[in-house]
mmCIF file with all atom_site columns, C-alpha atoms and ligand atoms in Angstrom:
data_model
loop_
_atom_site.group_PDB
_atom_site.id
_atom_site.type_symbol
_atom_site.label_atom_id
_atom_site.label_alt_id
_atom_site.label_comp_id
_atom_site.label_asym_id
_atom_site.label_entity_id
_atom_site.label_seq_id
_atom_site.pdbx_PDB_ins_code
_atom_site.Cartn_x
_atom_site.Cartn_y
_atom_site.Cartn_z
_atom_site.occupancy
_atom_site.B_iso_or_equiv
_atom_site.pdbx_formal_charge
_atom_site.auth_seq_id
_atom_site.auth_comp_id
_atom_site.auth_asym_id
_atom_site.auth_atom_id
_atom_site.pdbx_PDB_model_num
ATOM   1   C CA  . MET F 1 1   ? -21.531 -1.862  -9.448  1.00 0.00 ? 1234 MET F CA  1
ATOM   2   C CA  . PHE F 1 2   ? -18.249 -1.284  -11.253 1.00 0.00 ? 1235 PHE F CA  1
ATOM   3   C CA  . LEU F 1 3   ? -19.022 -3.941  -13.882 1.00 0.00 ? 1236 LEU F CA  1
ATOM   4   C CA  . ASP F 1 4   ? -21.594 -1.640  -15.509 1.00 0.00 ? 1237 ASP F CA  1
ATOM   5   C CA  . LYS F 1 5   ? -19.853 1.642   -14.818 1.00 0.00 ? 1238 LYS F CA  1
ATOM   6   C CA  . ILE F 1 6   ? -18.451 3.544   -17.784 1.00 0.00 ? 1239 ILE F CA  1
ATOM   7   C CA  . SER F 1 7   ? -14.730 3.679   -17.160 1.00 0.00 ? 1240 SER F CA  1
ATOM   8   C CA  . ALA F 1 8   ? -11.758 4.763   -19.274 1.00 0.00 ? 1241 ALA F CA  1
ATOM   9   C CA  . CYS F 1 9   ? -9.853  1.633   -18.290 1.00 0.00 ? 1242 CYS F CA  1
ATOM   10  C CA  . LYS F 1 10  ? -12.367 -0.720  -19.932 1.00 0.00 ? 1243 LYS F CA  1
ATOM   11  C CA  . LEU F 1 11  ? -11.626 -2.157  -23.349 1.00 0.00 ? 1244 LEU F CA  1
ATOM   12  C CA  . ASP F 1 12  ? -14.110 -3.912  -25.556 1.00 0.00 ? 1245 ASP F CA  1
ATOM   13  C CA  . LEU F 1 13  ? -13.578 -5.603  -28.886 1.00 0.00 ? 1246 LEU F CA  1
ATOM   14  C CA  . ASN F 1 14  ? -14.364 -2.379  -30.762 1.00 0.00 ? 1247 ASN F CA  1
ATOM   15  C CA  . SER F 1 15  ? -12.391 -0.013  -28.543 1.00 0.00 ? 1248 SER F CA  1
ATOM   16  C CA  . LYS F 1 16  ? -10.155 2.538   -30.156 1.00 0.00 ? 1249 LYS F CA  1
ATOM   17  C CA  . LEU F 1 17  ? -6.621  1.551   -29.246 1.00 0.00 ? 1250 LEU F CA  1
ATOM   18  C CA  . PRO F 1 18  ? -5.278  3.377   -26.223 1.00 0.00 ? 1251 PRO F CA  1
ATOM   19  C CA  . GLU F 1 19  ? -2.115  5.399   -26.771 1.00 0.00 ? 1252 GLU F CA  1
ATOM   20  C CA  . LEU F 1 20  ? 0.624   2.926   -25.995 1.00 0.00 ? 1253 LEU F CA  1
ATOM   21  C CA  . ASN F 1 21  ? 3.809   4.938   -25.652 1.00 0.00 ? 1254 ASN F CA  1
ATOM   22  C CA  . LYS F 1 22  ? 5.411   2.559   -23.147 1.00 0.00 ? 1255 LYS F CA  1
ATOM   23  C CA  . LYS F 1 23  ? 6.141   -1.146  -22.941 1.00 0.00 ? 1256 LYS F CA  1
ATOM   24  C CA  . VAL F 1 24  ? 2.939   -3.182  -22.724 1.00 0.00 ? 1257 VAL F CA  1
ATOM   25  C CA  . VAL F 1 25  ? 2.218   -6.261  -20.635 1.00 0.00 ? 1258 VAL F CA  1
ATOM   26  C CA  . LEU F 1 26  ? -0.747  -8.533  -21.167 1.00 0.00 ? 1259 LEU F CA  1
ATOM   27  C CA  . ASP F 1 27  ? -1.862  -10.273 -17.965 1.00 0.00 ? 1260 ASP F CA  1
ATOM   28  C CA  . ILE F 1 28  ? -4.059  -13.260 -18.803 1.00 0.00 ? 1261 ILE F CA  1
ATOM   29  C CA  . GLY F 1 29  ? -6.528  -14.164 -16.056 1.00 0.00 ? 1262 GLY F CA  1
ATOM   30  C CA  . PHE F 1 30  ? -5.689  -11.754 -13.223 1.00 0.00 ? 1263 PHE F CA  1
ATOM   31  C CA  . GLY F 1 31  ? -8.171  -13.472 -10.906 1.00 0.00 ? 1264 GLY F CA  1
ATOM   32  C CA  . ASP F 1 32  ? -9.187  -11.458 -7.834  1.00 0.00 ? 1265 ASP F CA  1
ATOM   33  C CA  . GLY F 1 33  ? -6.950  -8.630  -9.058  1.00 0.00 ? 1266 GLY F CA  1
ATOM   34  C CA  . GLU F 1 34  ? -5.234  -8.087  -5.718  1.00 0.00 ? 1267 GLU F CA  1
ATOM   35  C CA  . SER F 1 35  ? -1.643  -8.771  -6.726  1.00 0.00 ? 1268 SER F CA  1
ATOM   36  C CA  . PHE F 1 36  ? -2.312  -7.465  -10.248 1.00 0.00 ? 1269 PHE F CA  1
ATOM   37  C CA  . CYS F 1 37  ? -3.289  -4.019  -8.883  1.00 0.00 ? 1270 CYS F CA  1
ATOM   38  C CA  . LYS F 1 38  ? -0.121  -3.902  -6.757  1.00 0.00 ? 1271 LYS F CA  1
ATOM   39  C CA  . ASP F 1 39  ? 1.948   -4.710  -9.866  1.00 0.00 ? 1272 ASP F CA  1
ATOM   40  C CA  . VAL F 1 40  ? 0.214   -1.930  -11.801 1.00 0.00 ? 1273 VAL F CA  1
ATOM   41  C CA  . LEU F 1 41  ? 0.955   0.611   -9.040  1.00 0.00 ? 1274 LEU F CA  1
ATOM   42  C CA  . GLU F 1 42  ? 4.582   -0.448  -8.682  1.00 0.00 ? 1275 GLU F CA  1
ATOM   43  C CA  . ASN F 1 43  ? 5.323   -0.326  -12.425 1.00 0.00 ? 1276 ASN F CA  1
ATOM   44  C CA  . GLY F 1 44  ? 4.083   3.053   -13.599 1.00 0.00 ? 1277 GLY F CA  1
ATOM   45  C CA  . ASP F 1 45  ? 6.467   2.939   -16.560 1.00 0.00 ? 1278 ASP F CA  1
ATOM   46  C CA  . ILE F 1 46  ? 4.664   -0.072  -18.046 1.00 0.00 ? 1279 ILE F CA  1
ATOM   47  C CA  . ILE F 1 47  ? 1.132   -0.308  -19.453 1.00 0.00 ? 1280 ILE F CA  1
ATOM   48  C CA  . PHE F 1 48  ? -0.874  -3.245  -18.118 1.00 0.00 ? 1281 PHE F CA  1
ATOM   49  C CA  . ILE F 1 49  ? -3.700  -4.795  -20.085 1.00 0.00 ? 1282 ILE F CA  1
ATOM   50  C CA  . GLY F 1 50  ? -5.496  -7.334  -17.926 1.00 0.00 ? 1283 GLY F CA  1
ATOM   51  C CA  . ILE F 1 51  ? -7.958  -9.912  -19.220 1.00 0.00 ? 1284 ILE F CA  1
ATOM   52  C CA  . GLU F 1 52  ? -10.423 -11.577 -16.912 1.00 0.00 ? 1285 GLU F CA  1
ATOM   53  C CA  . PRO F 1 53  ? -13.805 -13.226 -17.532 1.00 0.00 ? 1286 PRO F CA  1
ATOM   54  C CA  . TYR F 1 54  ? -14.508 -13.548 -13.785 1.00 0.00 ? 1287 TYR F CA  1
ATOM   55  C CA  . ILE F 1 55  ? -16.886 -10.659 -13.075 1.00 0.00 ? 1288 ILE F CA  1
ATOM   56  C CA  . LYS F 1 56  ? -16.020 -10.097 -9.423  1.00 0.00 ? 1289 LYS F CA  1
ATOM   57  C CA  . GLY F 1 57  ? -12.290 -9.801  -10.071 1.00 0.00 ? 1290 GLY F CA  1
ATOM   58  C CA  . PHE F 1 58  ? -12.861 -7.621  -13.127 1.00 0.00 ? 1291 PHE F CA  1
ATOM   59  C CA  . SER F 1 59  ? -15.174 -5.250  -11.212 1.00 0.00 ? 1292 SER F CA  1
ATOM   60  C CA  . ARG F 1 60  ? -12.683 -5.011  -8.375  1.00 0.00 ? 1293 ARG F CA  1
ATOM   61  C CA  . VAL F 1 61  ? -9.947  -3.876  -10.746 1.00 0.00 ? 1294 VAL F CA  1
ATOM   62  C CA  . VAL F 1 62  ? -12.245 -1.278  -12.379 1.00 0.00 ? 1295 VAL F CA  1
ATOM   63  C CA  . GLU F 1 63  ? -13.022 0.004   -8.860  1.00 0.00 ? 1296 GLU F CA  1
ATOM   64  C CA  . PHE F 1 64  ? -9.286  0.178   -8.143  1.00 0.00 ? 1297 PHE F CA  1
ATOM   65  C CA  . TYR F 1 65  ? -8.783  2.195   -11.345 1.00 0.00 ? 1298 TYR F CA  1
ATOM   66  C CA  . GLU F 1 66  ? -11.569 4.616   -10.504 1.00 0.00 ? 1299 GLU F CA  1
ATOM   67  C CA  . LYS F 1 67  ? -10.295 5.175   -6.962  1.00 0.00 ? 1300 LYS F CA  1
ATOM   68  C CA  . HIS F 1 68  ? -6.596  5.492   -7.756  1.00 0.00 ? 1301 HIS F CA  1
ATOM   69  C CA  . ASN F 1 69  ? -6.768  6.934   -11.248 1.00 0.00 ? 1302 ASN F CA  1
ATOM   70  C CA  . VAL F 1 70  ? -3.828  4.860   -12.518 1.00 0.00 ? 1303 VAL F CA  1
ATOM   71  C CA  . PRO F 1 71  ? -3.046  5.841   -16.110 1.00 0.00 ? 1304 PRO F CA  1
ATOM   72  C CA  . ASN F 1 72  ? -1.239  2.584   -16.988 1.00 0.00 ? 1305 ASN F CA  1
ATOM   73  C CA  . LEU F 1 73  ? -4.178  0.195   -16.629 1.00 0.00 ? 1306 LEU F CA  1
ATOM   74  C CA  . TYR F 1 74  ? -6.686  -1.260  -19.115 1.00 0.00 ? 1307 TYR F CA  1
ATOM   75  C CA  . VAL F 1 75  ? -8.930  -4.274  -18.689 1.00 0.00 ? 1308 VAL F CA  1
ATOM   76  C CA  . PHE F 1 76  ? -11.059 -6.541  -20.835 1.00 0.00 ? 1309 PHE F CA  1
ATOM   77  C CA  . ASN F 1 77  ? -13.868 -8.658  -19.383 1.00 0.00 ? 1310 ASN F CA  1
ATOM   78  C CA  . GLY F 1 78  ? -13.917 -11.898 -21.375 1.00 0.00 ? 1311 GLY F CA  1
ATOM   79  C CA  . CYS F 1 79  ? -11.821 -14.587 -22.958 1.00 0.00 ? 1312 CYS F CA  1
ATOM   80  C CA  . VAL F 1 80  ? -8.247  -13.801 -23.940 1.00 0.00 ? 1313 VAL F CA  1
ATOM   81  C CA  . LYS F 1 81  ? -8.561  -15.689 -27.242 1.00 0.00 ? 1314 LYS F CA  1
ATOM   82  C CA  . GLU F 1 82  ? -11.448 -13.497 -28.296 1.00 0.00 ? 1315 GLU F CA  1
ATOM   83  C CA  . PHE F 1 83  ? -9.479  -10.404 -27.297 1.00 0.00 ? 1316 PHE F CA  1
ATOM   84  C CA  . LEU F 1 84  ? -6.267  -11.399 -29.078 1.00 0.00 ? 1317 LEU F CA  1
ATOM   85  C CA  . LYS F 1 85  ? -8.062  -12.362 -32.275 1.00 0.00 ? 1318 LYS F CA  1
ATOM   86  C CA  . SER F 1 86  ? -9.489  -8.859  -32.529 1.00 0.00 ? 1319 SER F CA  1
ATOM   87  C CA  . THR F 1 87  ? -6.733  -6.578  -31.233 1.00 0.00 ? 1320 THR F CA  1
ATOM   88  C CA  . LYS F 1 88  ? -3.835  -5.065  -33.153 1.00 0.00 ? 1321 LYS F CA  1
ATOM   89  C CA  . ILE F 1 89  ? -1.814  -4.459  -29.996 1.00 0.00 ? 1322 ILE F CA  1
ATOM   90  C CA  . LYS F 1 90  ? 1.570   -6.188  -29.891 1.00 0.00 ? 1323 LYS F CA  1
ATOM   91  C CA  . PHE F 1 91  ? 2.746   -7.076  -26.411 1.00 0.00 ? 1324 PHE F CA  1
ATOM   92  C CA  . ASP F 1 92  ? 6.277   -6.748  -25.075 1.00 0.00 ? 1325 ASP F CA  1
ATOM   93  C CA  . PHE F 1 93  ? 5.399   -9.042  -22.186 1.00 0.00 ? 1326 PHE F CA  1
ATOM   94  C CA  . ILE F 1 94  ? 2.684   -11.624 -21.703 1.00 0.00 ? 1327 ILE F CA  1
ATOM   95  C CA  . ARG F 1 95  ? 2.127   -13.429 -18.446 1.00 0.00 ? 1328 ARG F CA  1
ATOM   96  C CA  . ILE F 1 96  ? -0.136  -16.267 -17.451 1.00 0.00 ? 1329 ILE F CA  1
ATOM   97  C CA  . HIS F 1 97  ? 0.054   -16.904 -13.747 1.00 0.00 ? 1330 HIS F CA  1
ATOM   98  C CA  . PHE F 1 98  ? -1.649  -20.004 -12.404 1.00 0.00 ? 1331 PHE F CA  1
ATOM   99  C CA  . PRO F 1 99  ? -3.963  -20.733 -15.340 1.00 0.00 ? 1332 PRO F CA  1
ATOM   100 C CA  . ASP F 1 100 ? -6.921  -22.881 -14.258 1.00 0.00 ? 1333 ASP F CA  1
ATOM   101 C CA  . PRO F 1 101 ? -5.318  -26.346 -14.005 1.00 0.00 ? 1334 PRO F CA  1
ATOM   102 C CA  . TRP F 1 102 ? -8.287  -28.564 -14.989 1.00 0.00 ? 1335 TRP F CA  1
ATOM   103 C CA  . PRO F 1 103 ? -6.285  -31.580 -13.727 1.00 0.00 ? 1336 PRO F CA  1
ATOM   104 C CA  . LYS F 1 104 ? -8.869  -34.279 -14.446 1.00 0.00 ? 1337 LYS F CA  1
ATOM   105 C CA  . ASN F 1 105 ? -8.321  -36.088 -17.738 1.00 0.00 ? 1338 ASN F CA  1
ATOM   106 C CA  . LYS F 1 106 ? -11.919 -35.486 -18.828 1.00 0.00 ? 1339 LYS F CA  1
ATOM   107 C CA  . HIS F 1 107 ? -11.386 -31.690 -18.455 1.00 0.00 ? 1340 HIS F CA  1
ATOM   108 C CA  . TYR F 1 108 ? -7.997  -31.629 -20.186 1.00 0.00 ? 1341 TYR F CA  1
ATOM   109 C CA  . LYS F 1 109 ? -9.415  -29.817 -23.249 1.00 0.00 ? 1342 LYS F CA  1
ATOM   110 C CA  . ARG F 1 110 ? -10.455 -26.863 -21.115 1.00 0.00 ? 1343 ARG F CA  1
ATOM   111 C CA  . GLN F 1 111 ? -6.839  -26.014 -20.312 1.00 0.00 ? 1344 GLN F CA  1
ATOM   112 C CA  . LEU F 1 112 ? -5.927  -22.703 -21.886 1.00 0.00 ? 1345 LEU F CA  1
ATOM   113 C CA  . ILE F 1 113 ? -2.377  -23.542 -22.888 1.00 0.00 ? 1346 ILE F CA  1
ATOM   114 C CA  . ASN F 1 114 ? -1.947  -25.692 -25.964 1.00 0.00 ? 1347 ASN F CA  1
ATOM   115 C CA  . LYS F 1 115 ? -0.063  -25.524 -29.272 1.00 0.00 ? 1348 LYS F CA  1
ATOM   116 C CA  . ASP F 1 116 ? -2.608  -23.270 -31.035 1.00 0.00 ? 1349 ASP F CA  1
ATOM   117 C CA  . PHE F 1 117 ? -2.844  -20.891 -28.090 1.00 0.00 ? 1350 PHE F CA  1
ATOM   118 C CA  . LEU F 1 118 ? 0.950   -20.511 -27.952 1.00 0.00 ? 1351 LEU F CA  1
ATOM   119 C CA  . GLU F 1 119 ? 0.888   -19.613 -31.643 1.00 0.00 ? 1352 GLU F CA  1
ATOM   120 C CA  . LEU F 1 120 ? -1.783  -17.002 -31.022 1.00 0.00 ? 1353 LEU F CA  1
ATOM   121 C CA  . LEU F 1 121 ? 0.368   -15.546 -28.233 1.00 0.00 ? 1354 LEU F CA  1
ATOM   122 C CA  . HIS F 1 122 ? 3.409   -15.502 -30.454 1.00 0.00 ? 1355 HIS F CA  1
ATOM   123 C CA  . ILE F 1 123 ? 1.741   -13.518 -33.245 1.00 0.00 ? 1356 ILE F CA  1
ATOM   124 C CA  . SER F 1 124 ? 0.493   -11.072 -30.605 1.00 0.00 ? 1357 SER F CA  1
ATOM   125 C CA  . GLN F 1 125 ? 3.988   -10.261 -29.335 1.00 0.00 ? 1358 GLN F CA  1
ATOM   126 C CA  . THR F 1 126 ? 6.556   -7.683  -30.389 1.00 0.00 ? 1359 THR F CA  1
ATOM   127 C CA  . PRO F 1 127 ? 9.752   -9.077  -31.941 1.00 0.00 ? 1360 PRO F CA  1
ATOM   128 C CA  . ASN F 1 128 ? 11.757  -10.499 -28.998 1.00 0.00 ? 1361 ASN F CA  1
ATOM   129 C CA  . GLY F 1 129 ? 8.639   -10.246 -26.814 1.00 0.00 ? 1362 GLY F CA  1
ATOM   130 C CA  . MET F 1 130 ? 8.662   -12.271 -23.618 1.00 0.00 ? 1363 MET F CA  1
ATOM   131 C CA  . LEU F 1 131 ? 6.219   -14.756 -22.166 1.00 0.00 ? 1364 LEU F CA  1
ATOM   132 C CA  . GLN F 1 132 ? 5.977   -15.990 -18.590 1.00 0.00 ? 1365 GLN F CA  1
ATOM   133 C CA  . ILE F 1 133 ? 3.870   -18.961 -17.526 1.00 0.00 ? 1366 ILE F CA  1
ATOM   134 C CA  . VAL F 1 134 ? 3.597   -19.991 -13.878 1.00 0.00 ? 1367 VAL F CA  1
ATOM   135 C CA  . THR F 1 135 ? 1.792   -23.046 -12.611 1.00 0.00 ? 1368 THR F CA  1
ATOM   136 C CA  . ASP F 1 136 ? 1.858   -25.314 -9.567  1.00 0.00 ? 1369 ASP F CA  1
ATOM   137 C CA  . CYS F 1 137 ? 0.005   -28.151 -11.314 1.00 0.00 ? 1370 CYS F CA  1
ATOM   138 C CA  . THR F 1 138 ? 2.567   -30.876 -12.075 1.00 0.00 ? 1371 THR F CA  1
ATOM   139 C CA  . LYS F 1 139 ? 0.519   -32.409 -14.889 1.00 0.00 ? 1372 LYS F CA  1
ATOM   140 C CA  . TYR F 1 140 ? 0.129   -29.006 -16.542 1.00 0.00 ? 1373 TYR F CA  1
ATOM   141 C CA  . GLN F 1 141 ? 3.872   -28.323 -16.140 1.00 0.00 ? 1374 GLN F CA  1
ATOM   142 C CA  . LEU F 1 142 ? 4.677   -31.519 -18.032 1.00 0.00 ? 1375 LEU F CA  1
ATOM   143 C CA  . LYS F 1 143 ? 2.161   -30.708 -20.736 1.00 0.00 ? 1376 LYS F CA  1
ATOM   144 C CA  . ILE F 1 144 ? 3.618   -27.213 -21.169 1.00 0.00 ? 1377 ILE F CA  1
ATOM   145 C CA  . LEU F 1 145 ? 7.161   -28.586 -21.332 1.00 0.00 ? 1378 LEU F CA  1
ATOM   146 C CA  . ASN F 1 146 ? 6.047   -31.045 -23.969 1.00 0.00 ? 1379 ASN F CA  1
ATOM   147 C CA  . ILE F 1 147 ? 4.393   -28.344 -26.083 1.00 0.00 ? 1380 ILE F CA  1
ATOM   148 C CA  . LEU F 1 148 ? 7.411   -26.061 -25.719 1.00 0.00 ? 1381 LEU F CA  1
ATOM   149 C CA  . SER F 1 149 ? 9.751   -28.815 -26.854 1.00 0.00 ? 1382 SER F CA  1
ATOM   150 C CA  . GLN F 1 150 ? 7.783   -29.106 -30.102 1.00 0.00 ? 1383 GLN F CA  1
ATOM   151 C CA  . GLN F 1 151 ? 7.777   -25.465 -31.174 1.00 0.00 ? 1384 GLN F CA  1
ATOM   152 C CA  . LEU F 1 152 ? 10.349  -22.949 -32.424 1.00 0.00 ? 1385 LEU F CA  1
ATOM   153 C CA  . ASN F 1 153 ? 8.634   -19.636 -31.637 1.00 0.00 ? 1386 ASN F CA  1
ATOM   154 C CA  . TYR F 1 154 ? 9.860   -19.335 -28.050 1.00 0.00 ? 1387 TYR F CA  1
ATOM   155 C CA  . SER F 1 155 ? 13.175  -20.080 -26.367 1.00 0.00 ? 1388 SER F CA  1
ATOM   156 C CA  . PHE F 1 156 ? 13.842  -20.384 -22.660 1.00 0.00 ? 1389 PHE F CA  1
ATOM   157 C CA  . ILE F 1 157 ? 15.446  -17.425 -20.898 1.00 0.00 ? 1390 ILE F CA  1
ATOM   158 C CA  . ASP F 1 158 ? 16.793  -17.227 -17.338 1.00 0.00 ? 1391 ASP F CA  1
ATOM   159 C CA  . LYS F 1 159 ? 15.092  -14.083 -16.181 1.00 0.00 ? 1392 LYS F CA  1
ATOM   160 C CA  . PHE F 1 160 ? 11.890  -12.203 -16.868 1.00 0.00 ? 1393 PHE F CA  1
ATOM   161 C CA  . PRO F 1 161 ? 12.462  -8.465  -16.383 1.00 0.00 ? 1394 PRO F CA  1
ATOM   162 C CA  . LEU F 1 162 ? 9.078   -7.866  -14.757 1.00 0.00 ? 1395 LEU F CA  1
ATOM   163 C CA  . LYS F 1 163 ? 8.719   -8.690  -11.064 1.00 0.00 ? 1396 LYS F CA  1
ATOM   164 C CA  . PHE F 1 164 ? 5.324   -9.586  -9.616  1.00 0.00 ? 1397 PHE F CA  1
ATOM   165 C CA  . ASN F 1 165 ? 3.577   -9.644  -6.272  1.00 0.00 ? 1398 ASN F CA  1
ATOM   166 C CA  . GLU F 1 166 ? 2.488   -12.929 -4.792  1.00 0.00 ? 1399 GLU F CA  1
ATOM   167 C CA  . SER F 1 167 ? -1.107  -13.712 -5.787  1.00 0.00 ? 1400 SER F CA  1
ATOM   168 C CA  . SER F 1 168 ? -3.665  -15.601 -3.729  1.00 0.00 ? 1401 SER F CA  1
ATOM   169 C CA  . PHE F 1 169 ? -3.086  -18.664 -5.920  1.00 0.00 ? 1402 PHE F CA  1
ATOM   170 C CA  . ALA F 1 170 ? 0.662   -18.455 -5.354  1.00 0.00 ? 1403 ALA F CA  1
ATOM   171 C CA  . LYS F 1 171 ? 0.052   -18.292 -1.600  1.00 0.00 ? 1404 LYS F CA  1
ATOM   172 C CA  . LYS F 1 172 ? -2.296  -21.268 -1.782  1.00 0.00 ? 1405 LYS F CA  1
ATOM   173 C CA  . ALA F 1 173 ? 0.241   -23.288 -3.814  1.00 0.00 ? 1406 ALA F CA  1
ATOM   174 C CA  . LYS F 1 174 ? 2.966   -22.558 -1.253  1.00 0.00 ? 1407 LYS F CA  1
ATOM   175 C CA  . LYS F 1 175 ? 0.679   -23.447 1.647   1.00 0.00 ? 1408 LYS F CA  1
ATOM   176 C CA  . ASN F 1 176 ? -0.158  -26.775 0.006   1.00 0.00 ? 1409 ASN F CA  1
ATOM   177 C CA  . GLY F 1 177 ? 3.529   -27.434 -0.683  1.00 0.00 ? 1410 GLY F CA  1
ATOM   178 C CA  . ASN F 1 178 ? 2.951   -27.620 -4.450  1.00 0.00 ? 1411 ASN F CA  1
ATOM   179 C CA  . PRO F 1 179 ? 6.026   -27.145 -6.647  1.00 0.00 ? 1412 PRO F CA  1
ATOM   180 C CA  . ILE F 1 180 ? 5.706   -23.845 -8.496  1.00 0.00 ? 1413 ILE F CA  1
ATOM   181 C CA  . LYS F 1 181 ? 7.252   -23.881 -11.954 1.00 0.00 ? 1414 LYS F CA  1
ATOM   182 C CA  . VAL F 1 182 ? 8.060   -20.640 -13.773 1.00 0.00 ? 1415 VAL F CA  1
ATOM   183 C CA  . PHE F 1 183 ? 8.589   -20.785 -17.536 1.00 0.00 ? 1416 PHE F CA  1
ATOM   184 C CA  . ASN F 1 184 ? 10.404  -17.679 -18.806 1.00 0.00 ? 1417 ASN F CA  1
ATOM   185 C CA  . LEU F 1 185 ? 10.420  -17.488 -22.589 1.00 0.00 ? 1418 LEU F CA  1
ATOM   186 C CA  . GLN F 1 186 ? 11.366  -15.134 -25.391 1.00 0.00 ? 1419 GLN F CA  1
ATOM   187 C CA  . SER F 1 187 ? 10.222  -14.888 -28.999 1.00 0.00 ? 1420 SER F CA  1
HETATM 188 C C1  . SAM V 2 .   ? -6.424  -19.925 -11.069 1.00 0.00 ? 650  SAM V C1  1
HETATM 189 S S1  . SAM V 2 .   ? -6.872  -18.309 -11.484 1.00 0.00 ? 650  SAM V S1  1
HETATM 190 C C2  . SAM V 2 .   ? -5.339  -17.426 -11.306 1.00 0.00 ? 650  SAM V C2  1
HETATM 191 C C3  . SAM V 2 .   ? -5.534  -15.956 -11.072 1.00 0.00 ? 650  SAM V C3  1
HETATM 192 C C4  . SAM V 2 .   ? -4.277  -15.118 -10.959 1.00 0.00 ? 650  SAM V C4  1
HETATM 193 N N1  . SAM V 2 .   ? -3.508  -15.101 -12.194 1.00 0.00 ? 650  SAM V N1  1
HETATM 194 C C5  . SAM V 2 .   ? -3.426  -15.532 -9.808  1.00 0.00 ? 650  SAM V C5  1
HETATM 195 O O1  . SAM V 2 .   ? -2.247  -15.836 -10.012 1.00 0.00 ? 650  SAM V O1  1
HETATM 196 O O2  . SAM V 2 .   ? -3.939  -15.549 -8.685  1.00 0.00 ? 650  SAM V O2  1
HETATM 197 C C6  . SAM V 2 .   ? -7.063  -18.406 -13.246 1.00 0.00 ? 650  SAM V C6  1
HETATM 198 C C7  . SAM V 2 .   ? -7.795  -17.234 -13.809 1.00 0.00 ? 650  SAM V C7  1
HETATM 199 O O3  . SAM V 2 .   ? -7.831  -17.338 -15.231 1.00 0.00 ? 650  SAM V O3  1
HETATM 200 C C8  . SAM V 2 .   ? -9.073  -16.845 -15.668 1.00 0.00 ? 650  SAM V C8  1
HETATM 201 N N2  . SAM V 2 .   ? -9.382  -17.394 -17.006 1.00 0.00 ? 650  SAM V N2  1
HETATM 202 C C9  . SAM V 2 .   ? -9.906  -18.608 -17.296 1.00 0.00 ? 650  SAM V C9  1
HETATM 203 N N3  . SAM V 2 .   ? -10.098 -18.725 -18.612 1.00 0.00 ? 650  SAM V N3  1
HETATM 204 C C10 . SAM V 2 .   ? -9.687  -17.565 -19.177 1.00 0.00 ? 650  SAM V C10 1
HETATM 205 C C11 . SAM V 2 .   ? -9.663  -17.081 -20.510 1.00 0.00 ? 650  SAM V C11 1
HETATM 206 N N4  . SAM V 2 .   ? -10.099 -17.824 -21.530 1.00 0.00 ? 650  SAM V N4  1
HETATM 207 N N5  . SAM V 2 .   ? -9.204  -15.819 -20.734 1.00 0.00 ? 650  SAM V N5  1
HETATM 208 C C12 . SAM V 2 .   ? -8.759  -15.069 -19.698 1.00 0.00 ? 650  SAM V C12 1
HETATM 209 N N6  . SAM V 2 .   ? -8.763  -15.471 -18.408 1.00 0.00 ? 650  SAM V N6  1
HETATM 210 C C13 . SAM V 2 .   ? -9.224  -16.713 -18.150 1.00 0.00 ? 650  SAM V C13 1
HETATM 211 C C14 . SAM V 2 .   ? -10.066 -17.328 -14.609 1.00 0.00 ? 650  SAM V C14 1
HETATM 212 O O4  . SAM V 2 .   ? -11.268 -16.593 -14.603 1.00 0.00 ? 650  SAM V O4  1
HETATM 213 C C15 . SAM V 2 .   ? -9.247  -17.161 -13.338 1.00 0.00 ? 650  SAM V C15 1
HETATM 214 O O5  . SAM V 2 .   ? -9.471  -15.921 -12.716 1.00 0.00 ? 650  SAM V O5  1
#
């Protein structure tokens, strides 16, 4: 099982920092890892640090690393807040694609994106670092817009320089006819 395997791509909270001599992207919640692995392969000039608490997806990405020996990939199995509070890495790009929507009012507090989380992201970015948030949940889109309108750390930009492959959640959103909203932001 790749979850328990010792692998150079795995980061833990005490890991020595990898040598980061290229631009670094933080991918928050890469899910099943399928589109994430394609992005890693197609962007060898960028270092990807992926965070995922879901064990199956995490193990799949470690397996991908071991089989393809991709030097630009690191992963952390756990919560992104825990990771960011302990790391000294500053990220050129951060992306959050299809964060769990938790659409019911009683689960609202479980949503990852809120004012405090955006502040944590901001202090974890390089000057002029960029953030991309994608969601097909209309309620979440409105909440994000509302939070963004009340902060000064990020401004909207037209384009995000990093392209990405379509994930299983993106496919599902399209199939269901849900409106996908992409927020491209810069510090
Ligand atoms: C709806 S899935 C989207 C997966 C992928 N980004 C995609 O576009 O297909 C949301 C992912 O966020 C992960 N997640 C939830 N809470 C998280 C947290 N606190 N830190 C990091 N990832 C988290 C979940 O485990 C899940 O895999």
